[in-house]
XYZ file of C-alpha atoms in Angstrom:
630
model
C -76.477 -191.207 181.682
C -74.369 -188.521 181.143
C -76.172 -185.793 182.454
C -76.599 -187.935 185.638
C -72.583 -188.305 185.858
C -72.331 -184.711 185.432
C -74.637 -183.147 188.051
C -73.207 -185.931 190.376
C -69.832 -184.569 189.669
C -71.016 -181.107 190.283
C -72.802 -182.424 193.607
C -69.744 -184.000 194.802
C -68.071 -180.851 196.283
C -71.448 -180.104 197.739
C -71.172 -183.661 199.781
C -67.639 -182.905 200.629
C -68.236 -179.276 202.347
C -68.365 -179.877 205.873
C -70.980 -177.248 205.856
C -73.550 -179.162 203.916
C -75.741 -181.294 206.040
C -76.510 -185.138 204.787
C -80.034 -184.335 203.660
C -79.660 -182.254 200.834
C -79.449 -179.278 202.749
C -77.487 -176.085 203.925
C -74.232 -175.754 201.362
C -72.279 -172.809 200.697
C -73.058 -170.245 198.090
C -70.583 -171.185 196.043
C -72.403 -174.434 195.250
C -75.712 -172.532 195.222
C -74.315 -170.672 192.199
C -73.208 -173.853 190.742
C -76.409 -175.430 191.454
C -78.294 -173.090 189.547
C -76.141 -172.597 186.801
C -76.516 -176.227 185.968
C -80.442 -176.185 186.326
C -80.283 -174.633 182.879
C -78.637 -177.758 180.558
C -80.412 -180.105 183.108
C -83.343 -182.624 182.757
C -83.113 -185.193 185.389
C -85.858 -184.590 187.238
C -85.434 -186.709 190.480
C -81.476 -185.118 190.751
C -83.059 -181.452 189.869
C -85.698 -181.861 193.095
C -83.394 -182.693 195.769
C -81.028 -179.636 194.044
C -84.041 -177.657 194.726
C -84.510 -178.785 198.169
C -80.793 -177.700 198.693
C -81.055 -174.449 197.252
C -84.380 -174.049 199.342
C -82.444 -174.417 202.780
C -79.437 -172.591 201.650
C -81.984 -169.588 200.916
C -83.649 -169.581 204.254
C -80.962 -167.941 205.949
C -80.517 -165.339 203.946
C -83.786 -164.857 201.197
C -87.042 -165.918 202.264
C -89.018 -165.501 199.284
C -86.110 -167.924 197.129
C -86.743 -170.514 199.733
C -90.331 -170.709 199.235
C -89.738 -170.492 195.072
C -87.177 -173.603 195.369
C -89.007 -175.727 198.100
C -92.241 -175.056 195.533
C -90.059 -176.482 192.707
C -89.312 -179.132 194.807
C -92.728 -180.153 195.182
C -93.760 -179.935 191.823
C -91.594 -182.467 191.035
C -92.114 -184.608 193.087
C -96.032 -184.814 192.800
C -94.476 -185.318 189.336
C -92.802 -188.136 189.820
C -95.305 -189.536 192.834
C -92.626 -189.703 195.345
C -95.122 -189.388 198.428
C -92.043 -188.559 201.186
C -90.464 -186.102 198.730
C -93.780 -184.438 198.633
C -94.474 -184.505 202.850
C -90.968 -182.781 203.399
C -91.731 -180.006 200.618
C -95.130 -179.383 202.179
C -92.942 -179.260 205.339
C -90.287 -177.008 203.764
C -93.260 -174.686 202.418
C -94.545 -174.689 205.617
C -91.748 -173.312 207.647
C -90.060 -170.927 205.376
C -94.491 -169.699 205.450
C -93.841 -169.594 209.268
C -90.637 -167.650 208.680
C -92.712 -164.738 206.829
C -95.014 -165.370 209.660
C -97.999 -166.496 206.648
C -99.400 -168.427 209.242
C -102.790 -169.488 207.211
C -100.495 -170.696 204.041
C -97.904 -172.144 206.233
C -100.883 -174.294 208.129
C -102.057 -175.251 205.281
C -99.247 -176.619 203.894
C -98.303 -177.933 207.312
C -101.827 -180.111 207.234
C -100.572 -181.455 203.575
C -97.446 -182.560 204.964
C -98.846 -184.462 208.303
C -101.941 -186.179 205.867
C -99.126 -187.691 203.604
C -96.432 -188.434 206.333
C -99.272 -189.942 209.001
C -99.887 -192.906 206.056
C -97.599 -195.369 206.698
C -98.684 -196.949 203.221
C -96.463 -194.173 202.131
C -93.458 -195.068 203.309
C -92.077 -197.308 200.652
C -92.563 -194.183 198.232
C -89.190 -192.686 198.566
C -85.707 -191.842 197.308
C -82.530 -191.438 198.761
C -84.430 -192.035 202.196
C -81.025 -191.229 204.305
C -81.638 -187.609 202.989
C -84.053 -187.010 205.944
C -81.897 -186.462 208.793
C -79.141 -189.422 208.139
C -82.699 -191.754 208.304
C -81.401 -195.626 208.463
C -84.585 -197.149 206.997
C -87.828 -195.834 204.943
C -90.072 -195.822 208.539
C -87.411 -193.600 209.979
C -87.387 -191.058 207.249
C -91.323 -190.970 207.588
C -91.362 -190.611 211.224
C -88.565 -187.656 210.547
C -90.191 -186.440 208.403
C -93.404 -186.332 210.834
C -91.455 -185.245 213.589
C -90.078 -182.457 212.103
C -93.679 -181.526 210.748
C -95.170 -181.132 214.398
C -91.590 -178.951 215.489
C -93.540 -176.682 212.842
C -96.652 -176.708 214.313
C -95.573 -175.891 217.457
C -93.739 -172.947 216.095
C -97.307 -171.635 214.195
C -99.115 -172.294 217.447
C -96.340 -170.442 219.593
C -96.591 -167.509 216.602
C -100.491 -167.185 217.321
C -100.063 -167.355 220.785
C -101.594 -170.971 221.865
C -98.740 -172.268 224.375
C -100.582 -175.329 225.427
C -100.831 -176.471 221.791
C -97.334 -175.666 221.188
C -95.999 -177.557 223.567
C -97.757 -180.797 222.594
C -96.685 -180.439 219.341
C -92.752 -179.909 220.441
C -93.445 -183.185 222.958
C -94.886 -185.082 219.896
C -91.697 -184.322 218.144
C -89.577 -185.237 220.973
C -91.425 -188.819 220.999
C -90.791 -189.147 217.435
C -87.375 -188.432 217.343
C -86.535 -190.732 220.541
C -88.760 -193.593 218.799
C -85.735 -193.843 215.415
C -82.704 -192.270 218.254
C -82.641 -189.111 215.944
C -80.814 -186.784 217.847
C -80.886 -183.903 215.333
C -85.024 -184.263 215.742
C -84.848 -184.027 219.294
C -82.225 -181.422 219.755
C -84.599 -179.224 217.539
C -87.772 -179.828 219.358
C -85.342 -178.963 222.647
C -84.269 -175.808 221.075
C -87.812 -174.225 220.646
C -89.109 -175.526 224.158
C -86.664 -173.178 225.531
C -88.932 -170.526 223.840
C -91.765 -171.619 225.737
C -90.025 -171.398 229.484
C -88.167 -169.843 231.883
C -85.903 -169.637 234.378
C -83.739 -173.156 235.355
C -85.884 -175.155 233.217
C -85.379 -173.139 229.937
C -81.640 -173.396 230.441
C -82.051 -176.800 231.262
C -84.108 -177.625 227.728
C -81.148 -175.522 226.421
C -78.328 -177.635 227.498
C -80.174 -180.589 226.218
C -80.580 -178.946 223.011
C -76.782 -178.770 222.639
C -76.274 -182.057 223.700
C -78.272 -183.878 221.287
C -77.258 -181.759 218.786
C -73.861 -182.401 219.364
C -74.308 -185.755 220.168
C -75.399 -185.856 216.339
C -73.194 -183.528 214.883
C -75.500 -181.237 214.205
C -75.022 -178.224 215.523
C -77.001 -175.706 213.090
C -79.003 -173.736 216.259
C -76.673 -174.403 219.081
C -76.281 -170.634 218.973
C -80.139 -170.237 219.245
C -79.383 -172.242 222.167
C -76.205 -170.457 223.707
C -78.521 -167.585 223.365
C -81.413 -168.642 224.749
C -79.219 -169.258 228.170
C -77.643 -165.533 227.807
C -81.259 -164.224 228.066
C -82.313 -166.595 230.928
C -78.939 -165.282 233.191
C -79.467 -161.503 231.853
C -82.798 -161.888 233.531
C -81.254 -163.766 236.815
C -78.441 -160.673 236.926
C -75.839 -162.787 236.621
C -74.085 -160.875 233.905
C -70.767 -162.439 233.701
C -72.390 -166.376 232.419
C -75.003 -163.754 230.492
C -72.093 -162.331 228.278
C -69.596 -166.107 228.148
C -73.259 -167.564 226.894
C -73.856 -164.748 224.882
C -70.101 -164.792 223.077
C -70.719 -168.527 222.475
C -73.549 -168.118 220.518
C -72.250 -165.546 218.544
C -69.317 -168.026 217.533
C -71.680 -170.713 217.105
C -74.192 -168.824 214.598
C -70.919 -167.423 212.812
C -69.845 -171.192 212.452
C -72.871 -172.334 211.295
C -73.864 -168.922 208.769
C -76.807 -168.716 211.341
C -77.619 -165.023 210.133
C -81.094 -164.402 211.730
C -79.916 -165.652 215.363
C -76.755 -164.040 215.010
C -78.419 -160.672 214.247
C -80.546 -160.691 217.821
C -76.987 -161.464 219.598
C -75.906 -158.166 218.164
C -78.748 -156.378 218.819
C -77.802 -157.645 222.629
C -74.436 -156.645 222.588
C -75.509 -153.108 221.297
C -77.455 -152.951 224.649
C -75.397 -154.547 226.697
C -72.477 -152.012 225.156
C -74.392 -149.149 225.641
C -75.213 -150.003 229.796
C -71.858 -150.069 230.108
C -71.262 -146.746 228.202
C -69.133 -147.994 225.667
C -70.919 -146.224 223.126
C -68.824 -146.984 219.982
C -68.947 -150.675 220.444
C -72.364 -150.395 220.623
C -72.917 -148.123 217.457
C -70.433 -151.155 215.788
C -72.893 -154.327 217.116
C -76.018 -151.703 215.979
C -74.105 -151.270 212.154
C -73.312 -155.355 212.335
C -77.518 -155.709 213.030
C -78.158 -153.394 209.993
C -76.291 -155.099 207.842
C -77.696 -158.172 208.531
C -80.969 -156.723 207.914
C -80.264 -156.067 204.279
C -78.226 -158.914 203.725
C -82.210 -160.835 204.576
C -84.206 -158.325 203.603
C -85.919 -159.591 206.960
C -88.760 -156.638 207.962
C -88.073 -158.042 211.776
C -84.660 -157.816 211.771
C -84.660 -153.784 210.094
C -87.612 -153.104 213.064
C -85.079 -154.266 215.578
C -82.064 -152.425 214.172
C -83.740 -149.282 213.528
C -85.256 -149.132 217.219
C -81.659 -149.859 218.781
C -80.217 -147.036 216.802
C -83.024 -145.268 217.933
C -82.504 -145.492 221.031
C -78.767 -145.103 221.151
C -79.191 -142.136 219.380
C -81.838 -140.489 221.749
C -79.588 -141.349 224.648
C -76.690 -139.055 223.268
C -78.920 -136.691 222.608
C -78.970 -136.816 218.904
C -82.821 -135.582 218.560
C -82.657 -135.848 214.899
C -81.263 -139.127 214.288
C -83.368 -140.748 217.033
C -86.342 -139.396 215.410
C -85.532 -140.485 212.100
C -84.772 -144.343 213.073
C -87.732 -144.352 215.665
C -89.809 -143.293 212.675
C -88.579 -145.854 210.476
C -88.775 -148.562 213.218
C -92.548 -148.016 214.067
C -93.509 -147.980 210.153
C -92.211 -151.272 210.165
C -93.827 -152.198 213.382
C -97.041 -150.860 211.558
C -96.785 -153.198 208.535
C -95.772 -156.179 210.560
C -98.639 -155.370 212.858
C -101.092 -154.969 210.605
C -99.658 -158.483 208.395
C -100.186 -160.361 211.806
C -103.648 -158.945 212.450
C -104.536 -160.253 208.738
C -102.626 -163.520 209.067
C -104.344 -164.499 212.352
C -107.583 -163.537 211.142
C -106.806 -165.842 208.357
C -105.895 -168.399 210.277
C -108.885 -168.192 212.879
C -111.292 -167.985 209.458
C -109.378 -171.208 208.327
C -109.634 -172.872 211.748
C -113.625 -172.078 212.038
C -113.838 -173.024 208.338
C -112.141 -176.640 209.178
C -114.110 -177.002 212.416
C -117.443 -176.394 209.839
C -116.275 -178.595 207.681
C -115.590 -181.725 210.353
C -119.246 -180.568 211.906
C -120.691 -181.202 208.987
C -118.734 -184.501 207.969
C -120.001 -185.711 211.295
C -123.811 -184.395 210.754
C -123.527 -186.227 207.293
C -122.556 -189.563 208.974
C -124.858 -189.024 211.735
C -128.005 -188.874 209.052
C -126.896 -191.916 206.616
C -126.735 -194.215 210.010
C -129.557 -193.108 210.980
C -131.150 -194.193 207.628
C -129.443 -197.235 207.303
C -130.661 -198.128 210.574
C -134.544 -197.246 209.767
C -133.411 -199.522 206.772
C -131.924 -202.365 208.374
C -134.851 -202.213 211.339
C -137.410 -202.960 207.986
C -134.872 -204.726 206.148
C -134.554 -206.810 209.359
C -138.151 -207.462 209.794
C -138.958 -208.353 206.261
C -135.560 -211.129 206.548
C -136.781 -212.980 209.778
C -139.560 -214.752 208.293
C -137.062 -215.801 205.476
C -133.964 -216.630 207.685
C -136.691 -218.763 209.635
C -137.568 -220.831 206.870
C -134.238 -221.291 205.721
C -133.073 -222.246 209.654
C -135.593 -224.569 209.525
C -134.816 -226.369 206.002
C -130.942 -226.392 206.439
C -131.750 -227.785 209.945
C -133.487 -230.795 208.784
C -130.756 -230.951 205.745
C -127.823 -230.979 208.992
C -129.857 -233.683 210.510
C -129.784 -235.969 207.520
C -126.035 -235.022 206.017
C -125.239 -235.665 209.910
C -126.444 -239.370 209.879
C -124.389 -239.870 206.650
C -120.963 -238.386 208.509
C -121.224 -240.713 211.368
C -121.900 -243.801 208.690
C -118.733 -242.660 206.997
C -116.429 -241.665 210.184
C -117.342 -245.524 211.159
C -116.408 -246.432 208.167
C -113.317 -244.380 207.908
C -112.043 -245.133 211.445
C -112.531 -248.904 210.695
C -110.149 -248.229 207.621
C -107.567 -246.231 209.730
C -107.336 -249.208 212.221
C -106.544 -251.690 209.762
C -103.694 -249.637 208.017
C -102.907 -248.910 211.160
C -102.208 -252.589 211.886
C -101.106 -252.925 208.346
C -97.855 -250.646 208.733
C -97.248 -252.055 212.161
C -97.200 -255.624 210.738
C -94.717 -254.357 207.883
C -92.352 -252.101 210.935
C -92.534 -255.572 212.655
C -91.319 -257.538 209.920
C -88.256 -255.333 209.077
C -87.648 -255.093 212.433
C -88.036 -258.847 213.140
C -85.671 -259.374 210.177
C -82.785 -257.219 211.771
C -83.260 -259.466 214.873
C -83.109 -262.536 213.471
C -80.128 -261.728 211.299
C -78.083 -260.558 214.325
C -79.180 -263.079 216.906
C -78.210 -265.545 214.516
C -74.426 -265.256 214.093
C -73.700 -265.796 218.269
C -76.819 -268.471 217.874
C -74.189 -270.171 214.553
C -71.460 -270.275 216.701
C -73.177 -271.440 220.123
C -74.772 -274.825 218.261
C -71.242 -275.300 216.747
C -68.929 -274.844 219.652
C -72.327 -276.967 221.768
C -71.199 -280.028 219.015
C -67.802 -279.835 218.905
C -67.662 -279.904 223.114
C -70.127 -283.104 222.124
C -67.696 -284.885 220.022
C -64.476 -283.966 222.724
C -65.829 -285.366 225.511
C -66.578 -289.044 223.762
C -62.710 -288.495 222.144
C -61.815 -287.930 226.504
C -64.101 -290.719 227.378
C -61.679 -292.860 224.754
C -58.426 -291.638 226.259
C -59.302 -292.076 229.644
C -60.157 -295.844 228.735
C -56.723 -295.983 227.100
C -55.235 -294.219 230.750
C -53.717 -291.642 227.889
C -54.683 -288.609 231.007
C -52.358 -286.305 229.382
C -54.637 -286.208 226.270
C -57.449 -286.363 228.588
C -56.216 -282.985 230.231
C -55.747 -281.564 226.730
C -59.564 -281.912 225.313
C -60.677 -280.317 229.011
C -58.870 -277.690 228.066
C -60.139 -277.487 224.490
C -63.810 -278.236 226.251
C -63.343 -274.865 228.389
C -62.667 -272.550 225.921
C -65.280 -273.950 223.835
C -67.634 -273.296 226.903
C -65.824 -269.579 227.166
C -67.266 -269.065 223.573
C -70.352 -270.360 223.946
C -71.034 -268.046 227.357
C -69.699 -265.257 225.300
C -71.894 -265.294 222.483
C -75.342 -266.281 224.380
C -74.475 -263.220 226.025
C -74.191 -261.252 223.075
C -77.850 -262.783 221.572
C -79.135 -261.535 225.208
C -77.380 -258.281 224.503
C -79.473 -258.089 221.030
C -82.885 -259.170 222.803
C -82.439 -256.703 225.863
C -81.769 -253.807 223.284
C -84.210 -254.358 220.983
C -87.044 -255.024 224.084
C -85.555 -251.480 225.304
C -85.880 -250.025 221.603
C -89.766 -251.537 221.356
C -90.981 -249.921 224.931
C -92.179 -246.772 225.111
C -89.623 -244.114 226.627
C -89.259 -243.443 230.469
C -88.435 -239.820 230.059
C -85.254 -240.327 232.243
C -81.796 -239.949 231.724
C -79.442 -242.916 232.495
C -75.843 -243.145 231.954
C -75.588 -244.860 228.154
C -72.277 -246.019 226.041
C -73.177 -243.809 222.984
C -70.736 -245.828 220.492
C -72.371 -249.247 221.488
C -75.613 -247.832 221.100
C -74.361 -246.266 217.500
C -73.082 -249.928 216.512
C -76.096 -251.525 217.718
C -78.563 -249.235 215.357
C -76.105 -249.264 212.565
C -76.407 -253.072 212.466
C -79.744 -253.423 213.158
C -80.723 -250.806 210.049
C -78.625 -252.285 207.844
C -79.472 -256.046 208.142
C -83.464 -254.811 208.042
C -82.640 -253.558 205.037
C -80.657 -256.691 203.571
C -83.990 -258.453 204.984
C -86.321 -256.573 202.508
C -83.352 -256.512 199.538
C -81.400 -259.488 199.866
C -79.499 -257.766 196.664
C -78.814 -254.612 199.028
C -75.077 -253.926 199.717
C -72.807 -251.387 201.266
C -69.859 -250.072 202.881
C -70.294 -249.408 206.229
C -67.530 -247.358 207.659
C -67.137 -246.228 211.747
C -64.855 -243.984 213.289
C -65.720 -244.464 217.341
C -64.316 -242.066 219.343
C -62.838 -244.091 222.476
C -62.347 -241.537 225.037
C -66.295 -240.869 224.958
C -67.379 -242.453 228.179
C -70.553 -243.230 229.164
C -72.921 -239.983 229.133
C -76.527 -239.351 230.449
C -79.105 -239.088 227.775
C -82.922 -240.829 227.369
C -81.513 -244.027 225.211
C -85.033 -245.046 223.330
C -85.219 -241.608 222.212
C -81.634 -241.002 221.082
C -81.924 -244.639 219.331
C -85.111 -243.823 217.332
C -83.216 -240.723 215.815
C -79.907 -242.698 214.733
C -82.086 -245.595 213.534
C -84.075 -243.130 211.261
C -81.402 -241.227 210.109
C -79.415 -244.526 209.392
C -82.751 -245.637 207.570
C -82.843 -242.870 205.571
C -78.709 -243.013 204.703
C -79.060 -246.598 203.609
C -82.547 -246.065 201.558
C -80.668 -242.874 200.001
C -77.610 -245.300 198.845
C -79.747 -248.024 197.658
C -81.709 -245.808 195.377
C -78.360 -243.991 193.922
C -77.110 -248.186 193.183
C -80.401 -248.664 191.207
C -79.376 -245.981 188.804
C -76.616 -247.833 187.941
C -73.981 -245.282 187.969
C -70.807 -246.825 186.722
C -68.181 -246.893 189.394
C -70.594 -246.283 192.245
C -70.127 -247.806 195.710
C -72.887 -247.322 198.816
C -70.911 -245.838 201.353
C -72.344 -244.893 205.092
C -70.030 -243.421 207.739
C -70.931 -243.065 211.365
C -68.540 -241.085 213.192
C -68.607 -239.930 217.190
C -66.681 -237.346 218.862
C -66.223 -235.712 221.977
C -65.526 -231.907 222.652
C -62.241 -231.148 224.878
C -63.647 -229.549 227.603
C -65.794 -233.024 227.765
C -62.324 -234.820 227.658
C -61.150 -232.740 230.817
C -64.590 -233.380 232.485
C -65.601 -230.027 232.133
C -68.734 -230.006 230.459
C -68.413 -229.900 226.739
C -70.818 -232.187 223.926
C -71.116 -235.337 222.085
C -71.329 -235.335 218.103
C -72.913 -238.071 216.561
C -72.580 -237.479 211.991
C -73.921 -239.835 209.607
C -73.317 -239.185 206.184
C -73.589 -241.250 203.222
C -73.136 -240.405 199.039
C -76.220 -240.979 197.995
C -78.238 -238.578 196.090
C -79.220 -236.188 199.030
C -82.462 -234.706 200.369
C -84.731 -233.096 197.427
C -85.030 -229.247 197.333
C -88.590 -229.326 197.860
C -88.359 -231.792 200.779
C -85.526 -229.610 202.577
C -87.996 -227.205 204.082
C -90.425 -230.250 205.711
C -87.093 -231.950 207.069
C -88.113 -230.936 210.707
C -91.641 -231.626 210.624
């Protein structure tokens, strides 16, 4: 744990330098000297590869052969530790810094690795730190990145050996990765070297994008590459002026970004450019700039390039001597790099036959074993009919037989089905019949009362009027009428029952019709409750209503909206009942219906109805939550 604290500690200035970019790459060389003074004391393996990847990056502007040695140590550990991704990107490191040396066999190779491992998505998952690939929000984006930046490579090694048609598929395959995770540092990349690979309008055009993904991203490593790349493009149109503004940007924009092989070509134009205008001292300072660059990388290109201008500033003053001496330098190098290319393409073309001899004979290999399976399967197949026939034929007559015996028992079995069928609609009946009876009976109680009291009035008027007592008479009318009131008023309410529970029994129309929702609330809530108290006459509970009186009547398909309160008021009281049986001291059933209206429904606006039912009975069981809608 502690050596973990302490490289993180040591990291942390690295993460803070604006110059270091999110994936563990590109910091300054102060923290490359801290970086490897700490490799010494430490043994955390997964920390010490992506330290190697960011010594690897920092060392590709300015020492090739370090980059390689650190991106190499970066793979070995992570084919040590099996971290597939971590492996892809140093293949992919390896590969370009290969490209850089222009090793263009080695740098395929490793190239090939890379794509094999990154192409898998069953490698995704093996990763660390994914957001190290380009500021990658997920594990598919940091494989696709990594892919992406894999076939930028490729088009760079296909540009170096001179196929353009190849290298601009890969650069459009990189383009279409990085648009499918909106990585804008992929795609301002892949614009960058497509400049490379036109002219003219549209290589300024690929240019500008270039700079405005990049920035876009805030990345903004090769914007000078870019800003360049535009110079070179007006040079050639004669337009001078925009030539040297371009050209002045990118030499800010590689000094910004310690962009030291770019940055050296922009001298070597301003030594030219200098020189055409005979301002031969500024051009002898841009020529000592390039130099100096060359030794700072070591970079044969970059000496070729310097010796040649000197070379030829030299030879133009008519300094024989020195122009001799720098043009012999210059074509030495030009030699060896010469030569290194012949032996690197021929490498590469060997490689490329070698792999298309390889795939030939993978695909003469698979060619012979189907041909022999087939000459097996034809006698194979010949041998097996006479068998599959006999077997057709005896699991045919077995069908036949095991056939009869399913339709005995789906006869059987449907017969069943119809009586429980019948069964639990004679048991729904009952409790429903129950419920009915126990409500029509109250207004049914008070009509056969009121009916005999109205009896025993009119023979006490029928004695009053013999007595001439009228008065009285007039009295027990009046008592007679509001007897009759009552009685209208509740045979209405047992027709109210019956109509409601014949609507509740019918199937549903499907259409909407304008519906009071608290009657139909009260109506359910009785009718539940009393079908229970019909099945448990030892049943009992609080039932508790809070109506909400400004509802008015709303359009909704009444059946259907009545089978869901009854159920879940069937399911409230049967919850209750069983929490009572436990005998929980102090426990009391309580169900509460409650309606409400929305404002805007108030203001006739629109708006919804909410119909609750809750109750304190045990609840719905964990395992049953999940089926609740089915």
């Amino acid at each position: 744990m502690k050596t973990i604290i302490k490289i993180l500690l040591l990291l942390l200035p690295v993460f803070a330098n604006a110059q270091f970019d999110p994936n563990w790459g590109y910091i300054t060389r102060q923290q490359a000297d801290s970086l490897k003074t700490t490799f010494r004391i430490e043994k955390n393996d997964t920390l010490l590869m992506a330290a190697y990847r960011s010594l690897g990056f920092y060392y590709q502007e300015n020492k090739l052969d370090s980059a390689l040695y650190f991106h190499q140590l970066q793979l070995k550990l992570a084919k040590k530790l099996d971290i597939k991704m971590w492996m892809a990107d140093g293949y992919q490191q390896i590969g370009s810094v290969e490209l850089y040396l222009k090793n263009v066999s080695s740098g395929n190779e490793a190239l090939a690795q890379a794509i094999k491992i990154a192409e898998n998505e069953k490698n995704e998952n093996s990763n660390w730190h994914y957001w190290t690939f380009s500021n990658a929000q997920s594990l598919h984006a940091a494989r696709i990145s990594i892919l992406g930046m894999t076939h930028n490579d490729l088009g760079n090694l296909y540009l170096l050996v001179g196929d353009i048609d190849q290298a601009k598929k890969a650069i459009a395959e990189t383009i279409r990765f990085g648009e499918s995770i909106h990585n804008g540092k992929l795609i301002s990349i892949a614009y960058g070297n497509l400049t490379q690979l036109f002219t003219g309008d549209t290589s300024i055009l690929y240019a500008k994008r270039a700079i405005q993904f990049g920035n876009e991203a805030g990345y903004r490593k090769f914007n000078g590459d870019a800003f360049l790349n535009i110079a070179a493009e007006f040079g050639r149109l004669n337009q001078m002026d925009s030539a040297l503004t371009y050209a002045y940007a990118s030499m800010a924009a590689n000094i910004e970004q310690n962009n030291q092989r770019t940055l050296a070509y922009v001298y070597k134009d301003f030594a030219y450019l200098h020189f055409s205008k005979q301002h031969i001292d500024s051009s002898l300072f841009y020529t000592g700039k390039l130099l100096q660059i060359a030794k700072s990388l070591q970079s044969p290109d970059v000496f070729r390039d310097a010796y040649s201008t000197l070379a030829f500033v030299y030879g133009s003053l008519k300094n024989t001597d020195s122009a001799y001496k720098y043009e012999q330098l210059a074509h030495k190098i030009s030699d060896s790099l010469n030569n290194a290319r012949i032996k690197q393409l021929t490498e590469y073309q060997k490689s490329a036959f070698g792999e298309q001899l390889r795939l030939k004979k993978i695909n003469d290999d698979k060619t012979a074993y189907q041909n022999k399976l087939k000459l097996y399967g034809a006698i194979a197949g010949s041998a097996s009919l006479l068998f599959i026939a006999l077997i057709l034929y005896r699991n045919n007559r077995k069908k036949i037989k095991a056939n009869n015996i399913l339709e005995k028992t789906l006869t059987d079995l449907k017969s069943t089905q119809t009586q429980l069928i019948q069964s639990e609609k004679m048991a729904s009946l009952g409790e429903l019949t129950a419920g009915i009876a126990h409500e029509i009976q109250n207004p049914l109680n008070f009509v056969n009362n009121f009916s005999e009291v109205n009896t025993e009035l009119i023979d006490e008027a029928r004695e009053e009027i013999n007595k001439g007592n009228f008065d009285e008479v007039k009295n027990i009318l009046n008592d007679i009428k509001e007897n009759e009131q009552k009685i209208n008023h509740h045979g209405k309410r047992a027709d109210a029952i019956v109509k409601g529970m014949l609507q509740h029994s019918r199937s549903s129309s499907g259409i909407k019709e304008p519906t009071d929702i608290n009657a139909l609330c009260d109506e359910y809530l009785r009718l539940s409750y009393h079908g229970l108290r019909a099945k448990d006459k030892s049943f009992n509970a609080t039932i508790k209503t809070d109506f909400d009186k400004s509802i008015e009547k709303i359009n909704i398909i009444p059946q259907d909206i009545g089978r869901v309160i009854m159920n879940l008021l069937t399911n409230a009281f049967y919850a209750v009942n069983e929490k009572k049986k436990l005998n929980i001291p102090g426990y009391e059933p309580i169900v509460t219906v409650i309606t409400n209206c929305s404002p805007l429904l108030r203001r006739g606006v629109g708006g919804e109805v909410s119909i609750t039912v809750t109750d304190n009975g045990n609840g719905i069981p964990q395992n049953i939550i999940p089926k609740i809608f089915q």
